[in-house]
mmCIF file of C-alpha atoms in Angstrom:
data_model
loop_
_atom_site.group_PDB
_atom_site.id
_atom_site.type_symbol
_atom_site.label_atom_id
_atom_site.label_comp_id
_atom_site.label_asym_id
_atom_site.label_seq_id
_atom_site.Cartn_x
_atom_site.Cartn_y
_atom_site.Cartn_z
ATOM 1 C CA MET T 9 20.641 -16.982 14.864
ATOM 2 C CA SER T 10 17.470 -15.101 15.859
ATOM 3 C CA VAL T 11 14.287 -17.050 16.398
ATOM 4 C CA ARG T 12 11.411 -15.987 14.161
ATOM 5 C CA THR T 13 8.529 -14.782 16.296
ATOM 6 C CA ARG T 14 4.996 -15.603 15.234
ATOM 7 C CA PRO T 15 2.432 -12.791 14.924
ATOM 8 C CA LYS T 16 0.248 -12.599 18.030
ATOM 9 C CA ILE T 17 -3.538 -12.530 17.672
ATOM 10 C CA PHE T 18 -6.101 -11.381 20.252
ATOM 11 C CA LEU T 19 -9.894 -11.869 20.041
ATOM 12 C CA ILE T 20 -12.773 -9.750 21.363
ATOM 13 C CA ASP T 21 -16.193 -11.347 20.941
ATOM 14 C CA ASP T 22 -19.031 -11.895 23.395
ATOM 15 C CA HIS T 23 -19.925 -15.278 21.873
ATOM 16 C CA PRO T 24 -17.863 -18.045 23.552
ATOM 17 C CA ILE T 25 -18.434 -20.427 20.627
ATOM 18 C CA VAL T 26 -16.938 -17.925 18.172
ATOM 19 C CA ARG T 27 -13.919 -17.322 20.406
ATOM 20 C CA SER T 28 -13.402 -21.044 20.929
ATOM 21 C CA GLY T 29 -13.610 -21.833 17.222
ATOM 22 C CA LEU T 30 -11.145 -19.122 16.232
ATOM 23 C CA GLU T 31 -8.793 -20.000 19.063
ATOM 24 C CA SER T 32 -8.649 -23.603 17.839
ATOM 25 C CA GLU T 33 -7.958 -22.556 14.234
ATOM 26 C CA ILE T 34 -5.289 -20.031 15.213
ATOM 27 C CA LYS T 35 -3.476 -22.571 17.400
ATOM 28 C CA ALA T 36 -3.837 -25.335 14.801
ATOM 29 C CA SER T 37 -2.352 -23.196 12.024
ATOM 30 C CA GLY T 38 1.056 -23.078 13.675
ATOM 31 C CA ASP T 39 1.697 -19.729 11.966
ATOM 32 C CA TYR T 40 0.360 -17.490 14.726
ATOM 33 C CA GLU T 41 0.437 -17.165 18.486
ATOM 34 C CA TYR T 42 -2.951 -16.990 20.184
ATOM 35 C CA CYS T 43 -2.411 -14.490 23.012
ATOM 36 C CA GLY T 44 -5.841 -14.275 24.610
ATOM 37 C CA SER T 45 -9.455 -13.221 24.273
ATOM 38 C CA ALA T 46 -12.106 -11.129 25.998
ATOM 39 C CA SER T 47 -15.857 -10.635 25.821
ATOM 40 C CA SER T 48 -15.711 -6.816 25.957
ATOM 41 C CA ILE T 49 -13.483 -4.026 24.688
ATOM 42 C CA LYS T 50 -12.929 -2.695 28.193
ATOM 43 C CA GLU T 51 -11.698 -6.087 29.397
ATOM 44 C CA GLY T 52 -9.778 -6.712 26.176
ATOM 45 C CA THR T 53 -7.926 -3.384 26.303
ATOM 46 C CA LYS T 54 -6.560 -4.211 29.746
ATOM 47 C CA MET T 55 -5.428 -7.670 28.648
ATOM 48 C CA MET T 56 -3.868 -6.403 25.405
ATOM 49 C CA GLY T 57 -1.711 -4.034 27.444
ATOM 50 C CA PHE T 58 0.145 -7.124 28.629
ATOM 51 C CA ALA T 59 -0.255 -9.352 25.561
ATOM 52 C CA ARG T 60 0.765 -6.668 22.965
ATOM 53 C CA PRO T 61 -0.884 -8.428 19.970
ATOM 54 C CA ASP T 62 -0.028 -7.752 16.338
ATOM 55 C CA LEU T 63 -3.647 -8.263 15.277
ATOM 56 C CA LEU T 64 -6.978 -7.748 17.009
ATOM 57 C CA ILE T 65 -10.044 -9.565 15.680
ATOM 58 C CA CYS T 66 -13.070 -7.774 17.109
ATOM 59 C CA ASP T 67 -16.830 -8.189 16.823
ATOM 60 C CA VAL T 68 -18.821 -5.099 15.833
ATOM 61 C CA SER T 69 -21.834 -5.546 18.122
ATOM 62 C CA LEU T 70 -20.832 -6.308 21.689
ATOM 63 C CA GLN T 71 -23.004 -5.959 24.762
ATOM 64 C CA ASP T 72 -23.287 -2.197 25.411
ATOM 65 C CA GLU T 73 -20.339 -1.551 23.043
ATOM 66 C CA ASN T 74 -19.799 -0.878 19.336
ATOM 67 C CA GLY T 75 -16.429 -2.100 18.136
ATOM 68 C CA ILE T 76 -16.213 0.359 15.252
ATOM 69 C CA LYS T 77 -16.971 3.378 17.449
ATOM 70 C CA GLU T 78 -14.218 2.266 19.855
ATOM 71 C CA LEU T 79 -11.629 1.792 17.102
ATOM 72 C CA ASP T 80 -10.099 5.241 17.485
ATOM 73 C CA SER T 81 -9.460 4.817 21.218
ATOM 74 C CA ILE T 82 -7.993 1.343 20.602
ATOM 75 C CA ARG T 83 -5.690 2.760 17.901
ATOM 76 C CA LYS T 84 -4.387 5.425 20.299
ATOM 77 C CA LYS T 85 -3.388 2.741 22.799
ATOM 78 C CA PHE T 86 -2.025 0.298 20.207
ATOM 79 C CA PRO T 87 -0.999 2.336 17.128
ATOM 80 C CA ASP T 88 0.913 -0.460 15.374
ATOM 81 C CA MET T 89 -1.709 -3.176 15.852
ATOM 82 C CA LYS T 90 -3.828 -4.350 12.911
ATOM 83 C CA ILE T 91 -7.586 -4.336 13.579
ATOM 84 C CA VAL T 92 -10.092 -6.544 11.766
ATOM 85 C CA PHE T 93 -13.828 -6.694 12.411
ATOM 86 C CA LEU T 94 -15.507 -10.100 12.323
ATOM 87 C CA THR T 95 -19.266 -9.650 12.157
ATOM 88 C CA MET T 96 -22.680 -10.867 11.025
ATOM 89 C CA HIS T 97 -23.548 -7.368 9.726
ATOM 90 C CA ARG T 98 -23.744 -7.243 5.932
ATOM 91 C CA ASP T 99 -25.024 -3.639 5.908
ATOM 92 C CA TRP T 100 -23.071 -1.227 3.726
ATOM 93 C CA SER T 101 -23.403 1.374 6.472
ATOM 94 C CA TYR T 102 -21.360 -0.737 8.907
ATOM 95 C CA LEU T 103 -18.761 -1.485 6.245
ATOM 96 C CA GLN T 104 -18.418 2.170 5.278
ATOM 97 C CA GLU T 105 -18.150 3.157 8.945
ATOM 98 C CA ALA T 106 -15.388 0.595 9.440
ATOM 99 C CA ILE T 107 -13.517 1.869 6.373
ATOM 100 C CA SER T 108 -13.868 5.476 7.499
ATOM 101 C CA ALA T 109 -12.606 4.567 10.981
ATOM 102 C CA GLY T 110 -9.486 3.010 9.450
ATOM 103 C CA ALA T 111 -10.092 -0.705 9.945
ATOM 104 C CA ASP T 112 -7.682 -3.100 8.238
ATOM 105 C CA GLY T 113 -10.436 -5.554 7.410
ATOM 106 C CA TYR T 114 -14.107 -6.436 7.648
ATOM 107 C CA ILE T 115 -14.826 -10.177 7.624
ATOM 108 C CA LEU T 116 -18.209 -11.861 7.727
ATOM 109 C CA LYS T 117 -18.842 -14.616 10.268
ATOM 110 C CA SER T 118 -20.726 -16.469 7.550
ATOM 111 C CA ASP T 119 -17.443 -16.936 5.633
ATOM 112 C CA SER T 120 -15.770 -20.319 5.818
ATOM 113 C CA MET T 121 -13.055 -20.734 8.448
ATOM 114 C CA GLU T 122 -10.598 -21.292 5.606
ATOM 115 C CA SER T 123 -11.558 -17.920 4.127
ATOM 116 C CA ILE T 124 -11.335 -16.189 7.516
ATOM 117 C CA MET T 125 -7.837 -17.560 8.106
ATOM 118 C CA ALA T 126 -6.776 -16.500 4.602
ATOM 119 C CA SER T 127 -8.040 -12.978 5.369
ATOM 120 C CA ILE T 128 -6.062 -12.899 8.613
ATOM 121 C CA LYS T 129 -2.917 -13.880 6.709
ATOM 122 C CA LYS T 130 -3.490 -11.133 4.136
ATOM 123 C CA VAL T 131 -3.919 -8.428 6.784
ATOM 124 C CA LEU T 132 -0.781 -9.521 8.632
ATOM 125 C CA ASN T 133 1.069 -9.296 5.302
ATOM 126 C CA ARG T 134 0.127 -5.579 5.140
ATOM 127 C CA GLY T 135 -2.986 -6.105 3.055
ATOM 128 C CA LYS T 136 -6.577 -4.906 3.449
ATOM 129 C CA VAL T 137 -9.574 -7.228 3.521
ATOM 130 C CA PHE T 138 -13.122 -6.167 2.689
ATOM 131 C CA PRO T 139 -16.023 -8.323 1.430
ATOM 132 C CA GLY T 140 -17.456 -9.056 -1.966
ATOM 133 C CA GLU T 141 -16.936 -6.814 -4.943
ATOM 134 C CA ILE T 142 -14.787 -4.406 -2.929
ATOM 135 C CA ALA T 143 -12.251 -7.021 -1.869
ATOM 136 C CA ASN T 144 -11.857 -8.232 -5.457
ATOM 137 C CA PHE T 145 -11.441 -4.832 -7.056
ATOM 138 C CA SER T 146 -8.681 -2.264 -7.118
ATOM 139 C CA TYR T 147 -7.788 0.769 -9.191
ATOM 140 C CA ASP T 148 -4.234 1.304 -10.388
ATOM 141 C CA GLU T 149 -2.192 3.711 -8.282
ATOM 142 C CA LYS T 150 -2.076 6.422 -10.966
ATOM 143 C CA HIS T 151 -5.877 6.525 -11.211
ATOM 144 C CA ILE T 152 -6.465 6.601 -7.472
ATOM 145 C CA LYS T 153 -3.974 9.472 -7.095
ATOM 146 C CA GLU T 154 -5.897 11.369 -9.760
ATOM 147 C CA VAL T 155 -9.111 10.714 -7.831
ATOM 148 C CA ALA T 156 -7.452 11.956 -4.630
ATOM 149 C CA GLU T 157 -6.719 15.253 -6.383
ATOM 150 C CA ILE T 158 -10.353 15.495 -7.529
ATOM 151 C CA VAL T 159 -11.522 14.924 -3.949
ATOM 152 C CA LYS T 160 -9.317 17.811 -2.788
ATOM 153 C CA LYS T 161 -11.064 20.089 -5.308
ATOM 154 C CA LEU T 162 -14.622 19.245 -4.235
ATOM 155 C CA THR T 163 -16.597 22.172 -2.908
ATOM 156 C CA LYS T 164 -16.872 22.563 0.852
ATOM 157 C CA ARG T 165 -20.466 21.301 0.764
ATOM 158 C CA GLU T 166 -19.565 18.334 -1.453
ATOM 159 C CA SER T 167 -16.732 17.429 0.920
ATOM 160 C CA GLN T 168 -19.163 17.514 3.842
ATOM 161 C CA ILE T 169 -21.615 15.273 2.035
ATOM 162 C CA LEU T 170 -18.882 12.851 0.889
ATOM 163 C CA ASN T 171 -17.802 12.553 4.511
ATOM 164 C CA PHE T 172 -21.370 11.676 5.542
ATOM 165 C CA LEU T 173 -21.700 9.191 2.668
ATOM 166 C CA SER T 174 -18.468 7.516 3.746
ATOM 167 C CA LYS T 175 -20.076 6.932 7.142
ATOM 168 C CA GLY T 176 -23.093 5.257 5.574
ATOM 169 C CA LYS T 177 -25.502 8.163 6.095
ATOM 170 C CA LEU T 178 -28.657 8.268 3.974
ATOM 171 C CA ASN T 179 -29.691 11.350 1.979
ATOM 172 C CA ARG T 180 -32.449 12.092 4.477
ATOM 173 C CA GLU T 181 -30.041 11.884 7.430
ATOM 174 C CA ILE T 182 -27.515 14.148 5.685
ATOM 175 C CA ALA T 183 -30.242 16.664 4.904
ATOM 176 C CA GLU T 184 -31.303 16.769 8.558
ATOM 177 C CA GLU T 185 -27.700 17.127 9.744
ATOM 178 C CA LEU T 186 -26.861 19.963 7.342
ATOM 179 C CA LYS T 187 -30.330 21.557 7.455
ATOM 180 C CA LEU T 188 -30.790 21.156 3.705
ATOM 181 C CA SER T 189 -33.574 19.728 1.587
ATOM 182 C CA VAL T 190 -33.255 16.113 0.483
ATOM 183 C CA ARG T 191 -33.369 17.319 -3.123
ATOM 184 C CA THR T 192 -30.361 19.583 -2.513
ATOM 185 C CA VAL T 193 -28.406 16.703 -0.978
ATOM 186 C CA GLU T 194 -29.321 14.499 -3.936
ATOM 187 C CA ALA T 195 -28.022 17.193 -6.314
ATOM 188 C CA HIS T 196 -24.699 17.444 -4.471
ATOM 189 C CA ARG T 197 -24.447 13.668 -4.341
ATOM 190 C CA ALA T 198 -25.024 13.445 -8.097
ATOM 191 C CA SER T 199 -22.275 16.039 -8.607
ATOM 192 C CA ILE T 200 -19.868 14.033 -6.439
ATOM 193 C CA PHE T 201 -20.632 10.836 -8.350
ATOM 194 C CA LYS T 202 -20.068 12.629 -11.663
ATOM 195 C CA LYS T 203 -16.743 14.165 -10.602
ATOM 196 C CA LEU T 204 -15.463 10.844 -9.201
ATOM 197 C CA GLU T 205 -16.886 8.934 -12.186
ATOM 198 C CA VAL T 206 -18.878 6.448 -10.108
ATOM 199 C CA ASP T 207 -22.451 5.269 -10.627
ATOM 200 C CA ASN T 208 -23.465 3.886 -7.224
ATOM 201 C CA MET T 209 -22.480 3.404 -3.582
ATOM 202 C CA VAL T 210 -20.610 0.148 -4.277
ATOM 203 C CA GLU T 211 -18.279 1.981 -6.660
ATOM 204 C CA LEU T 212 -17.940 4.912 -4.257
ATOM 205 C CA THR T 213 -17.007 2.511 -1.448
ATOM 206 C CA ARG T 214 -14.347 0.968 -3.687
ATOM 207 C CA ILE T 215 -12.919 4.455 -4.175
ATOM 208 C CA LEU T 216 -12.981 5.145 -0.429
ATOM 209 C CA VAL T 217 -11.170 1.883 0.317
ATOM 210 C CA GLN T 218 -8.453 2.708 -2.201
ATOM 211 C CA LEU T 219 -8.086 6.284 -0.916
ATOM 212 C CA LYS T 220 -7.804 5.002 2.653
ATOM 213 C CA SER T 221 -5.117 2.540 1.527
ATOM 214 C CA LEU T 222 -3.270 5.357 -0.291
ATOM 215 C CA ASP T 223 -3.344 7.521 2.865
ATOM 216 C CA SER T 224 -1.913 4.702 4.990
ATOM 217 C CA ASN T 225 1.110 4.140 2.723
#
């Protein structure tokens, strides 16, 4: 009879107290194997080459490193590993950047340890975890597929602007990047919202989460 192996979890955080607290909870749960931690992505990547974790829990803001910006390079080295960001950042821009980069979850350090552990369990069970209204909301599959078709039919300019919005860019920043007036960007943004039938960035982010989930299936 084969022995059931426990999912292995690795931590990257430059705060020793955070690493210590999570390590204790992971070990105490009995459901997972704690396979190491590091204070930087560079150090962690080397260690994960040996540990081969199933899940990486990574801080966003590390000394001289941004976890989200490094996600793509981590994915290339460990394509089957789940990646969750554990952070103090409540900014929508960070959340949208994490979603766009393909993170499996975005957990706030201010959450209770019970909630954090529940989120870890959900991700390891092939779920996605994002905070607040986004985490508690989902469209049915038929609707999200219809939205995906609408996205494909956006104009080239609208697609460009949607891409910038998904990365948390402000209208002014998009205008500078595309060499357009802010008013023109606002008009395109209004058109995108109308076509996708959303009223604000929270609703748009919900859509982006669902589309990302659809793409990963």
